[in-house]
């Protein structure tokens, strides 16, 4: 019999308007088809093997009068008959037939195309042996006699069923053979486009996700909201992709972490720490606390190492030396570390030798970042120990800072626990380059002084100062913008978080405090002072706030009565006395605390156990102020698009610049503003003096207008 040419023509894949699976066949495809051939319920088999195809809704619910078993059977039949299930099943049979045809197994190609469930369906018109015996009055006969009578009555139907069963066995054997020959393993290095629909692959590629390995890293790195910001990939599609990757974890060699199924606010610190295990890859871009240095690059035999017997620190390699330098910097006070430990979401981890890296001061974090970058560059780009770096290496790193490769960069939002974390956000401007070089020179000076190294290769290396930008004093609000912002502030809904914001923003504007300073001050730092004016006998009375600022320097800043009145109302909402001087809480009460109505407004969120007197994290206040400025910008957009764009960019540090600029413009003495801001030099403060420039611009505009 001639063979039909249709058998060797590759079948068309199913329409992928909503599907995420492409033409290649993985073992899940064979498992699903094998289950369908054996008559297993289609829905659970679909969810087990082809979850990435998407969910299928039941289009016609069973009638209420239908019995439970009949309803289940009807629902299963409807699912199996769903157009999408039938289309995918037909596509699979066509793909296998085409594969058999390419192998010149034409009989097998015909066999796998046939749906033998439609031939002599089991049970169709055939009663059970017991029912037949009862109906025929054969209850008193032997089983062999009953079977003989049964065959005499239903012989033709039984032959068809036996033939169907035999052909089904042959079809299953054919599927097994084809699976062994054509099933492709889903590998981490495979491009997303090899397994996902073109539309999805295009969107993932636009986000920098080219391979399945990249995709798993993104999912692990961002958690349950990894698909946010990717158009066309909603929650259902995201869960289907996760199920697809999880079902092939054995061949991918990478798994989706359990933390992905838990919202970020409910994850424990020790769970996040396991996402990228320490020392998982000595050639990867990982943070300092996850880095395990290769023995040949750890600096034990560095070119400029001094004998260990002369070393004044107990560091035996470069990693330990960097940690020694970092720990020598001014850290957080012990009581603040204790408060942070209480708030940390890590109830099961016993503190280890590197646990102190979780409680760094702002200075230590900034220094860690620069040392971390240089250490990673030395290991991965230069393949040299830190203690073998010479001046040529340092100049090469200076050039590297101006243009780090793309794979070394990631947005700041990629946290340190995430596999998406990278040491850079992008190229460093000359000012940031100078800072990095200064920090590294400080590191090497420390190692020289401690007799760990014999020299400092960073001496004499500079970034051209002519290229350095001046301080950006333009990052401040105009007086009109500040008036607009205060109006928006007054109209906020009366929640605990908004009441905190109504205290925080005016306080930042009135005092010029840094973010790290405003979250650390307590009621104990406020003092009512009465001062005598020299030569007049008059007294100046008011509130002063003592602040521990940059460089561990104390300064006192006057606070207006209006800010104290707003603070009093806020303290009362937290069940404390309105007068800061009347509060007798040990250690004082943080001026800015946690929301007290969290349980009512967000019952799903984690409860804070630090207490009403504890302060909040800097990131919490920063994000709240950023969101507020963005909401103000959206309101201002129709009337003032340029002003709205500035407001959308504003942050907590803009309030410091705004305080200095507005105070100087109002005629405040330069020395007074310098002391408020905590500037080390008047030169820094004078850069904010813009009133003369404003007068000059106004005069020139009058000249421009006169020329028209």
CSV table of N, CA, C and O in Angstrom, one decimal, residues 116 119-122 126 154-170:
chain,number,residue,atom,x,y,z
A,116,UNK,N,-7.4,5.9,19.6
A,116,UNK,CA,-8.1,4.7,19.8
A,116,UNK,C,-9.2,4.7,20.9
A,116,UNK,O,-9.9,3.7,21.1
A,119,UNK,N,-12.5,4.1,19.4
A,119,UNK,CA,-12.8,2.8,18.8
A,119,UNK,C,-13.2,1.8,19.9
A,119,UNK,O,-12.4,1.5,20.8
A,120,UNK,N,-14.4,1.3,19.9
A,120,UNK,CA,-14.8,0.3,21.0
A,120,UNK,C,-14.6,0.8,22.4
A,120,UNK,O,-13.9,0.3,23.1
A,121,UNK,N,-15.3,1.9,22.7
A,121,UNK,CA,-15.0,2.5,24.0
A,121,UNK,C,-15.4,1.5,25.1
A,121,UNK,O,-16.4,0.8,25.1
A,122,UNK,N,-14.5,1.4,26.1
A,122,UNK,CA,-14.8,0.4,27.2
A,122,UNK,C,-16.1,0.7,27.9
A,122,UNK,O,-16.4,1.9,28.2
A,126,UNK,N,-21.8,-2.5,27.3
A,126,UNK,CA,-21.4,-3.8,27.9
A,126,UNK,C,-21.6,-3.7,29.4
A,126,UNK,O,-20.9,-3.0,30.1
A,154,UNK,N,-21.9,-11.0,23.7
A,154,UNK,CA,-21.2,-9.8,23.3
A,154,UNK,C,-19.9,-10.0,22.6
A,154,UNK,O,-18.9,-9.2,22.7
A,155,UNK,N,-19.7,-11.1,21.9
A,155,UNK,CA,-18.5,-11.5,21.3
A,155,UNK,C,-17.9,-10.4,20.4
A,155,UNK,O,-16.7,-10.1,20.5
A,156,UNK,N,-18.7,-9.9,19.5
A,156,UNK,CA,-18.2,-8.9,18.5
A,156,UNK,C,-17.6,-7.6,19.3
A,156,UNK,O,-16.6,-7.1,19.0
A,157,UNK,N,-18.4,-7.2,20.3
A,157,UNK,CA,-17.9,-6.0,21.0
A,157,UNK,C,-16.7,-6.3,21.8
A,157,UNK,O,-15.8,-5.4,21.9
A,158,UNK,N,-16.6,-7.5,22.4
A,158,UNK,CA,-15.4,-7.9,23.1
A,158,UNK,C,-14.1,-7.9,22.2
A,158,UNK,O,-13.0,-7.6,22.6
A,159,UNK,N,-14.3,-8.4,21.0
A,159,UNK,CA,-13.2,-8.5,20.0
A,159,UNK,C,-12.7,-7.1,19.7
A,159,UNK,O,-11.5,-6.8,19.6
A,160,UNK,N,-13.7,-6.1,19.5
A,160,UNK,CA,-13.3,-4.8,19.2
A,160,UNK,C,-12.5,-4.2,20.4
A,160,UNK,O,-11.6,-3.5,20.2
A,161,UNK,N,-13.0,-4.5,21.6
A,161,UNK,CA,-12.3,-3.9,22.8
A,161,UNK,C,-10.9,-4.5,22.9
A,161,UNK,O,-9.9,-3.8,23.2
A,162,UNK,N,-10.8,-5.8,22.6
A,162,UNK,CA,-9.4,-6.4,22.7
A,162,UNK,C,-8.5,-5.8,21.6
A,162,UNK,O,-7.3,-5.6,21.9
A,163,UNK,N,-9.1,-5.6,20.4
A,163,UNK,CA,-8.3,-5.0,19.4
A,163,UNK,C,-7.8,-3.6,19.8
A,163,UNK,O,-6.7,-3.2,19.6
A,164,UNK,N,-8.8,-2.8,20.3
A,164,UNK,CA,-8.5,-1.5,20.8
A,164,UNK,C,-7.4,-1.5,21.8
A,164,UNK,O,-6.4,-0.7,21.8
A,165,UNK,N,-7.5,-2.4,22.8
A,165,UNK,CA,-6.4,-2.4,23.8
A,165,UNK,C,-5.1,-2.8,23.3
A,165,UNK,O,-4.0,-2.3,23.7
A,166,UNK,N,-5.1,-3.7,22.3
A,166,UNK,CA,-3.8,-4.1,21.7
A,166,UNK,C,-3.2,-3.0,20.9
A,166,UNK,O,-2.0,-2.7,21.0
A,167,UNK,N,-4.0,-2.3,20.2
A,167,UNK,CA,-3.5,-1.1,19.4
A,167,UNK,C,-3.0,0.0,20.3
A,167,UNK,O,-2.0,0.7,20.1
A,168,UNK,N,-3.7,0.1,21.5
A,168,UNK,CA,-3.3,1.2,22.4
A,168,UNK,C,-1.9,0.8,23.0
A,168,UNK,O,-1.1,1.7,23.2
A,169,UNK,N,-1.7,-0.5,23.3
A,169,UNK,CA,-0.4,-0.9,23.8
A,169,UNK,C,0.7,-0.6,22.8
A,169,UNK,O,1.8,-0.1,23.1
A,170,UNK,N,0.4,-0.8,21.5
A,170,UNK,CA,1.4,-0.6,20.5
A,170,UNK,C,1.6,1.0,20.4
A,170,UNK,O,2.7,1.4,20.2
